[in-house]
Amino acid sequence: MVELMREGKVVAVRGAVVDVHFDGAQALPPVNSALTVLWDRPQTLVLEVHSHVDTATIRAIALRATSGLARGVAVQATGAPLSVPVGDAVLGRLLDVLGNIGDNGAALPADTLRRPIHGLPPRLEDETSATKIFETGVKVIDLLAPLVQGGKAAMFGGAGVGKTVLVMELIHAMVEKYRGISVFAGVGERSREGHELWTEMRASGVLERTVLVYGQMNEPPGARWRAPLTAMTIAEYFRDQKQQNVLLLMDNVFRFVQAGAEISSLLGRLPSRVGYQPTLASEVAALEERIASAAGAAVTAIQAVYVPADDFTDPAVTAISSHMDSIIMLSRQLAAEGFYPAVDPLGSSSALLDPLVVGARHYRVAERAREALARFKDLQDIIALLGVEELGAADRLIVKRARRLQRFLSQPFMVTEAFTGTPGRSVALADTLRGCEAILDGEADDWTESSLYMVGTLDEARQKEAGAKTGAAA
């Protein structure tokens, strides 16, 4: 069949969508196979077959800019899906959606293995479930929305509430604890963010065990749409062939959905809810279901998801959240009040927050913390109108402890040290539980609230409080 696929001609160009006509006697290239445009530009233009328009014409998605492409240009059919390099050769490298090197370094060895980007999720009987808690060192996450090794977690938040900073902090926090391979997919990332991450990883010495895959914001929708599949293919190779644990980080999955919506409109499909593509659920599922643990190795996914207009009922947000084990909601209100990380303790959840998984003590402390913070939230309108003095004695005590707990759950990050001047803190789960328990039991009732703000462990807050009292006495 491949022998019959020789050359076609471009007959229409609509942005990222290109129609190619083949001789009627030839077999049409299969859907999801790659085509190479034979033009006079130095940069290779690759198309991916999306559909068969008629018996002689296919409709394809361009993975690079089509500026300068004209009708009549020859197109070569490969007869195979787009394939990207995998294996140890790509560790420490920055790749684009096609697997080309983007770090100005040496070319990959000629014998580097390649794998097609389209794959099937593991069979249900081959998947393995894990209940081993994945400690991040971030207090509020470890306490209220614990991650599991081999699970999927997503951080949802609007613009400017700290999603990318939190992803970068998790990378830092896991360098010492995590001994597997890291694959980072930058989907719709700004060039500045990509350069910052590249520089930080190289400086911190984790780059040699990391692969960076970028489909940048300035690239056409085809590149942003397929970049997560490129990253997933590399992760699957280390999981299946090397039996190595993989940490898969994606920032930002919403841009993947957005790229699919752009392509859908260019293809002329009728939009679905809120203007999204009618294939939204199946596109998200095709990606998320491939993120699974199998063959004795785990793929742990941490994904950042932009929430348009802070609307958590947006169809893209709900489609992505339905696949997650842990959901971390970022709050604009908490960010405005200066609580970082701005994780909403009541909106965040985890399927792993179960006494059979995390233990009775962790579950009990988390439930007590949630109850106190929920009651504090219920009373905020009354406090704003009448003042805290009008509350009953029991409610005043709850408010006092909830405010101190809220401040204790903030912490300085290593990635923000250069901007804030405050050294970052990574806190062990045992210290987090001990600190929260002490605050809820009233140990910090007489402390000033500022002593608990932006600290690591409770011992550090205790020293801060002692220093403040000594200064006041002097």
XYZ file of C-alpha atoms in Angstrom:
474
model
C 0.000 0.000 0.000
C 2.835 2.394 0.893
C 4.449 1.874 -2.523
C 1.357 3.324 -4.207
C 1.476 6.472 -2.087
C 3.735 8.663 -4.107
C 2.965 12.344 -4.405
C -0.058 14.559 -4.167
C -0.656 18.245 -4.801
C -1.868 20.956 -2.436
C -5.305 22.149 -3.601
C -6.382 24.358 -0.670
C -4.761 26.086 2.315
C -6.911 27.426 5.170
C -4.478 28.412 7.895
C -3.445 25.191 9.624
C -5.765 23.045 7.467
C -4.425 21.872 4.106
C -6.258 19.836 1.420
C -4.110 17.544 -0.730
C -5.264 15.854 -3.955
C -3.843 12.479 -4.981
C -4.178 10.666 -8.276
C -7.404 8.641 -8.191
C -5.466 5.451 -8.990
C -3.429 5.773 -5.801
C -4.533 4.609 -2.380
C -5.131 7.539 -0.056
C -2.810 7.876 2.963
C -4.492 6.544 6.129
C -5.871 8.873 8.791
C -3.213 10.034 11.315
C -0.376 9.287 8.908
C 2.261 11.936 8.179
C 2.848 13.841 4.939
C 5.919 15.880 4.015
C 5.557 19.038 1.933
C 8.191 19.220 -0.817
C 8.647 22.993 -0.925
C 11.613 25.326 -1.266
C 11.710 26.492 2.368
C 14.566 25.408 4.681
C 12.165 24.281 7.418
C 10.423 20.939 6.900
C 6.630 21.220 6.871
C 4.859 18.092 8.120
C 1.120 17.520 7.755
C -1.009 14.934 9.538
C -3.961 13.359 7.739
C -7.194 14.177 9.539
C -9.899 12.947 7.151
C -10.655 11.733 3.636
C -12.748 14.376 1.877
C -13.488 12.224 -1.188
C -11.921 9.364 -3.136
C -8.928 11.473 -4.190
C -8.568 14.250 -1.572
C -7.438 14.251 2.030
C -7.669 17.006 4.645
C -4.591 17.427 6.817
C -3.446 19.475 9.824
C -0.163 21.382 9.519
C 2.267 21.020 12.429
C 4.222 24.108 11.389
C 3.259 27.513 10.004
C 1.905 27.329 6.444
C 2.975 30.855 5.494
C 4.200 30.766 1.886
C 2.491 27.464 1.014
C 0.707 27.624 -2.332
C -1.603 25.411 -4.338
C 0.177 23.000 -6.622
C 3.083 22.289 -4.233
C 3.988 18.593 -4.138
C 3.349 16.555 -1.000
C 5.019 13.224 -0.178
C 3.003 10.600 1.732
C 5.005 8.576 4.260
C 2.257 5.984 4.900
C 3.181 5.945 8.612
C 2.204 8.011 11.661
C 4.399 10.844 12.855
C 7.194 9.326 14.953
C 9.445 11.005 17.527
C 12.776 10.043 19.137
C 12.642 8.233 22.484
C 15.088 6.671 24.930
C 18.165 7.810 26.818
C 19.340 9.967 23.892
C 16.564 12.533 24.499
C 17.291 12.962 28.225
C 18.481 16.473 28.946
C 17.209 17.750 25.605
C 14.518 20.183 24.486
C 12.334 18.912 21.636
C 9.523 20.305 19.528
C 6.367 18.441 18.532
C 8.186 16.693 15.654
C 11.039 15.554 17.879
C 13.502 18.105 16.470
C 16.148 19.510 18.814
C 15.347 23.011 20.057
C 18.240 23.684 22.458
C 20.967 24.505 19.888
C 22.845 21.403 21.049
C 24.303 18.486 19.100
C 22.034 16.443 16.859
C 20.642 13.164 18.192
C 22.532 9.995 17.220
C 21.430 8.491 13.900
C 20.431 5.225 15.588
C 18.052 6.893 18.092
C 14.843 4.877 18.466
C 11.605 6.446 17.228
C 8.020 5.687 18.199
C 4.687 6.800 16.657
C 2.883 9.450 18.700
C -0.490 7.713 18.433
C -0.799 4.883 20.920
C -3.446 2.985 22.806
C -3.848 3.125 26.590
C -2.778 -0.008 28.492
C -5.389 -2.743 28.697
C -7.448 -2.671 31.868
C -6.015 -5.984 33.062
C -2.461 -4.676 32.526
C -2.911 -1.494 34.525
C -1.678 -1.375 38.092
C -3.205 0.735 40.818
C -1.030 2.344 43.449
C -1.798 3.797 46.858
C 1.679 5.040 47.736
C 1.441 8.701 48.710
C 3.608 11.043 46.661
C 4.935 13.623 49.148
C 5.464 17.048 47.579
C 6.715 19.058 50.545
C 3.884 21.575 49.977
C 1.869 21.562 53.213
C -1.616 22.339 51.921
C -1.365 19.765 49.107
C 0.056 16.970 51.264
C -2.590 17.579 53.936
C -5.810 18.156 51.964
C -5.222 16.882 48.401
C -2.501 14.215 48.626
C -1.029 12.953 45.380
C -0.481 9.273 44.666
C 2.452 7.744 42.840
C 1.006 6.554 39.565
C -1.980 8.911 39.760
C -3.141 12.056 37.990
C -3.379 15.451 39.631
C -4.464 18.766 38.132
C -4.065 22.332 39.350
C -6.944 24.523 38.215
C -6.741 28.291 38.327
C -7.334 31.490 36.397
C -4.639 33.771 35.021
C -1.999 34.940 37.471
C -2.836 32.808 40.512
C 0.382 30.761 40.477
C -0.130 27.570 38.428
C 3.240 27.642 36.662
C 5.088 28.638 39.854
C 3.489 25.694 41.671
C 4.466 23.281 38.860
C 8.055 24.556 38.971
C 8.111 24.241 42.773
C 6.909 20.644 42.549
C 9.740 19.916 40.103
C 12.218 21.375 42.614
C 10.680 19.592 45.587
C 10.809 16.202 43.895
C 14.409 16.347 42.658
C 15.829 14.667 45.746
C 12.873 12.411 46.615
C 12.090 11.269 43.097
C 14.574 9.043 41.293
C 12.729 8.396 38.029
C 12.547 10.209 34.714
C 10.773 13.552 34.315
C 9.009 14.553 31.088
C 7.759 18.135 30.833
C 5.212 19.116 28.180
C 4.935 22.863 27.622
C 1.656 23.282 25.738
C 0.977 26.839 24.629
C 3.805 28.113 26.840
C 5.297 31.558 26.436
C 8.897 31.562 25.180
C 9.968 33.388 28.357
C 8.487 30.681 30.615
C 10.151 27.942 28.596
C 13.532 29.657 28.770
C 13.198 30.202 32.541
C 12.359 26.542 33.145
C 15.222 25.368 30.922
C 17.703 27.638 32.743
C 16.491 26.627 36.225
C 16.599 22.913 35.456
C 20.110 23.194 34.102
C 21.246 25.202 37.159
C 19.673 22.759 39.632
C 21.249 19.703 37.980
C 18.009 17.873 37.123
C 18.148 18.429 33.373
C 20.075 15.211 32.644
C 17.065 13.154 33.818
C 14.432 15.347 32.184
C 12.985 15.682 28.686
C 11.351 18.982 27.697
C 8.768 19.010 24.890
C 7.372 22.342 23.736
C 4.498 23.390 21.515
C 4.792 27.116 22.088
C 2.095 29.756 22.113
C 3.372 31.327 18.881
C 3.206 28.017 16.989
C 0.184 26.920 14.932
C -2.612 24.974 16.673
C -1.430 21.653 15.189
C 1.836 21.862 17.159
C 0.038 22.687 20.437
C -2.520 19.948 19.770
C 0.089 17.204 19.289
C 2.789 18.300 21.780
C 1.197 16.347 24.697
C 1.157 13.194 22.538
C 4.873 13.613 21.804
C 5.613 13.913 25.541
C 3.314 10.978 26.324
C 5.091 8.771 23.752
C 8.475 9.461 25.401
C 7.008 8.740 28.859
C 5.433 5.475 27.640
C 8.769 4.255 26.292
C 10.494 4.683 29.666
C 7.514 3.036 31.402
C 7.072 0.053 29.059
C 10.564 -0.667 27.701
C 12.768 0.583 30.553
C 10.359 -0.161 33.458
C 11.246 3.212 34.957
C 8.925 5.464 36.937
C 8.036 8.642 35.067
C 6.914 12.026 36.380
C 4.868 13.692 33.615
C 4.315 17.431 34.005
C 2.025 19.363 31.668
C 1.554 23.100 31.544
C -1.036 23.933 30.268
C -3.626 21.283 29.350
C -6.261 23.932 28.589
C -4.075 25.081 25.672
C -4.324 21.556 24.276
C -8.128 21.832 24.360
C -7.943 25.349 22.925
C -5.778 24.177 20.019
C -8.316 21.409 19.302
C -11.097 24.026 19.251
C -9.134 26.170 16.766
C -8.607 23.196 14.466
C -12.238 22.140 14.806
C -13.443 25.562 13.654
C -10.979 25.573 10.730
C -12.362 22.173 9.718
C -15.836 23.699 9.618
C -17.397 21.648 12.422
C -20.407 23.051 14.245
C -19.280 24.136 17.717
C -20.615 22.501 20.854
C -21.164 24.052 24.326
C -19.511 27.457 24.858
C -17.943 27.202 21.403
C -15.796 24.144 22.130
C -15.259 21.354 19.638
C -17.923 18.607 19.607
C -15.125 16.058 20.147
C -13.911 17.683 23.395
C -14.606 14.722 25.700
C -13.062 12.117 23.391
C -9.935 14.229 22.696
C -9.274 14.744 26.410
C -9.973 11.064 27.142
C -7.621 9.898 24.356
C -4.780 11.769 26.073
C -5.641 11.201 29.740
C -6.344 7.461 29.431
C -2.804 6.904 28.147
C -1.475 8.266 31.451
C -1.526 5.037 33.429
C 0.763 2.742 35.387
C 1.619 -0.605 33.829
C 4.449 -3.104 33.414
C 5.586 -2.539 36.995
C 6.313 1.165 36.451
C 4.267 4.215 37.344
C 3.480 7.358 35.347
C 2.602 10.133 37.781
C 1.010 13.127 36.050
C 0.795 16.658 37.421
C -1.038 19.042 35.124
C -1.737 22.764 35.210
C -5.105 23.806 33.794
C -6.063 27.390 33.001
C -9.640 28.203 34.017
C -11.137 30.778 31.613
C -12.730 33.726 33.437
C -12.374 31.769 36.723
C -15.382 29.687 35.659
C -14.877 26.238 37.164
C -18.028 24.985 35.373
C -16.407 25.559 31.967
C -16.813 22.417 29.760
C -13.043 22.087 29.236
C -12.388 22.246 32.986
C -15.072 19.677 33.829
C -13.893 17.348 31.021
C -10.324 17.377 32.362
C -11.264 17.150 36.061
C -13.308 13.975 35.490
C -10.053 12.075 34.807
C -8.166 13.250 37.907
C -7.375 11.515 41.200
C -6.404 14.764 42.925
C -7.869 18.183 42.159
C -6.050 21.287 43.394
C -8.103 24.474 43.031
C -6.258 27.793 43.094
C -8.189 30.767 44.496
C -7.860 34.325 43.208
C -9.184 35.641 46.531
C -6.447 33.858 48.515
C -3.821 35.124 46.060
C -5.135 38.679 46.471
C -4.887 38.304 50.261
C -1.259 37.193 49.946
C -1.664 33.504 50.794
C 0.740 31.495 48.640
C 0.367 28.847 47.399
C -3.176 30.112 46.793
C -4.713 26.630 47.115
C -8.398 26.639 48.049
C -8.525 24.138 50.953
C -12.279 23.591 50.582
C -12.396 23.327 46.787
C -9.430 20.947 46.533
C -9.953 17.197 46.919
C -8.294 13.849 46.463
C -9.606 10.336 46.009
C -6.675 9.265 48.206
C -7.840 11.161 51.274
C -9.165 7.991 52.840
C -8.221 6.540 56.250
C -7.416 3.200 54.568
C -4.829 4.942 52.366
C -3.399 7.882 54.313
C -4.046 6.509 57.797
C -6.541 7.460 60.494
C -4.458 10.317 61.919
C -3.910 12.106 58.594
C -7.592 11.728 57.714
C -8.692 13.043 61.126
C -6.408 16.106 60.982
C -7.517 16.905 57.416
C -11.207 16.650 58.356
C -10.718 18.854 61.433
C -8.864 21.427 59.321
C -11.608 21.433 56.691
C -14.346 21.797 59.334
C -12.606 24.776 60.955
C -11.943 26.512 57.629
C -15.502 25.829 56.399
C -17.000 27.309 59.569
C -14.715 30.328 59.243
C -15.914 30.853 55.677
C -19.564 30.619 56.783
C -18.963 33.287 59.439
C -17.074 35.734 57.235
C -20.170 37.700 56.185
C -21.222 38.122 59.816
C -17.695 39.189 60.778
C -17.618 41.731 57.933
C -20.964 43.240 59.006
C -20.836 43.074 62.805
C -17.267 42.236 63.771
C -15.799 39.141 65.386
C -16.823 40.356 68.869
C -20.492 39.627 68.079
C -19.811 35.900 67.643
C -20.337 33.333 70.392
C -17.335 32.112 72.388
C -17.151 28.783 70.475
C -17.267 30.499 67.072
C -14.666 33.079 68.130
C -12.309 30.237 69.067
C -12.906 28.495 65.713
C -12.209 31.749 63.824
C -9.020 32.342 65.810
C -7.687 28.855 65.045
C -8.862 28.851 61.409
C -7.054 32.144 60.740
C -3.855 30.750 62.244
C -4.240 27.506 60.290
C -4.795 29.452 57.077
C -1.521 31.296 57.625
C 0.353 28.140 58.585
C -0.696 26.494 55.289
C 1.149 29.211 53.373
C 4.847 28.671 52.727
C 7.717 30.278 50.807
C 8.807 28.574 47.586
C 12.313 27.871 46.365
C 11.498 29.142 42.862
C 10.403 32.542 44.242
C 13.427 33.022 46.513
C 15.116 35.325 43.993
C 12.091 37.665 44.015
C 11.066 37.560 47.691
C 14.425 37.087 49.394
C 12.840 34.436 51.634
C 14.450 30.968 51.443
C 12.067 28.276 50.211
C 10.750 25.558 52.517
C 9.904 21.918 51.851
C 7.959 20.393 54.748
C 7.677 16.682 55.525
C 4.152 15.315 55.903
C 4.795 14.347 59.545
C 5.737 17.964 60.365
C 2.655 19.269 58.538
C 0.343 16.971 60.518
C 2.053 17.825 63.795
C 1.778 21.566 63.152
C -1.884 21.491 62.056
C -2.805 19.299 65.013
C -1.131 21.678 67.456
C -2.915 24.730 65.982
C -6.309 22.995 66.052
C -5.665 21.910 69.671
C -5.032 25.528 70.666
C -1.260 25.576 71.132
C -0.921 28.717 69.012
C -3.984 30.576 70.348
C -1.840 33.225 72.084
C 0.622 33.646 69.214
C 0.477 36.552 66.801
C -0.925 35.488 63.418
C 2.124 36.823 61.564
C 4.352 34.266 63.343
C 2.613 31.475 61.391
C 2.662 33.240 58.020
C 5.116 32.048 55.350
C 6.999 29.555 57.511
C 7.869 25.880 57.134
C 7.359 23.820 60.289
C 5.641 24.837 63.539
C 9.049 24.928 65.247
C 10.067 27.711 62.872
C 6.862 29.604 63.729
C 7.604 29.089 67.431
C 11.069 30.612 67.003
C 9.567 33.510 65.044
C 7.026 34.114 67.848
C 9.745 33.962 70.509
C 11.859 36.429 68.527
C 8.907 38.801 68.153
C 8.197 38.711 71.930
C 11.861 39.286 72.752
C 11.932 42.265 70.375
C 8.728 43.681 71.866
C 10.104 43.300 75.422
C 13.314 45.088 74.450
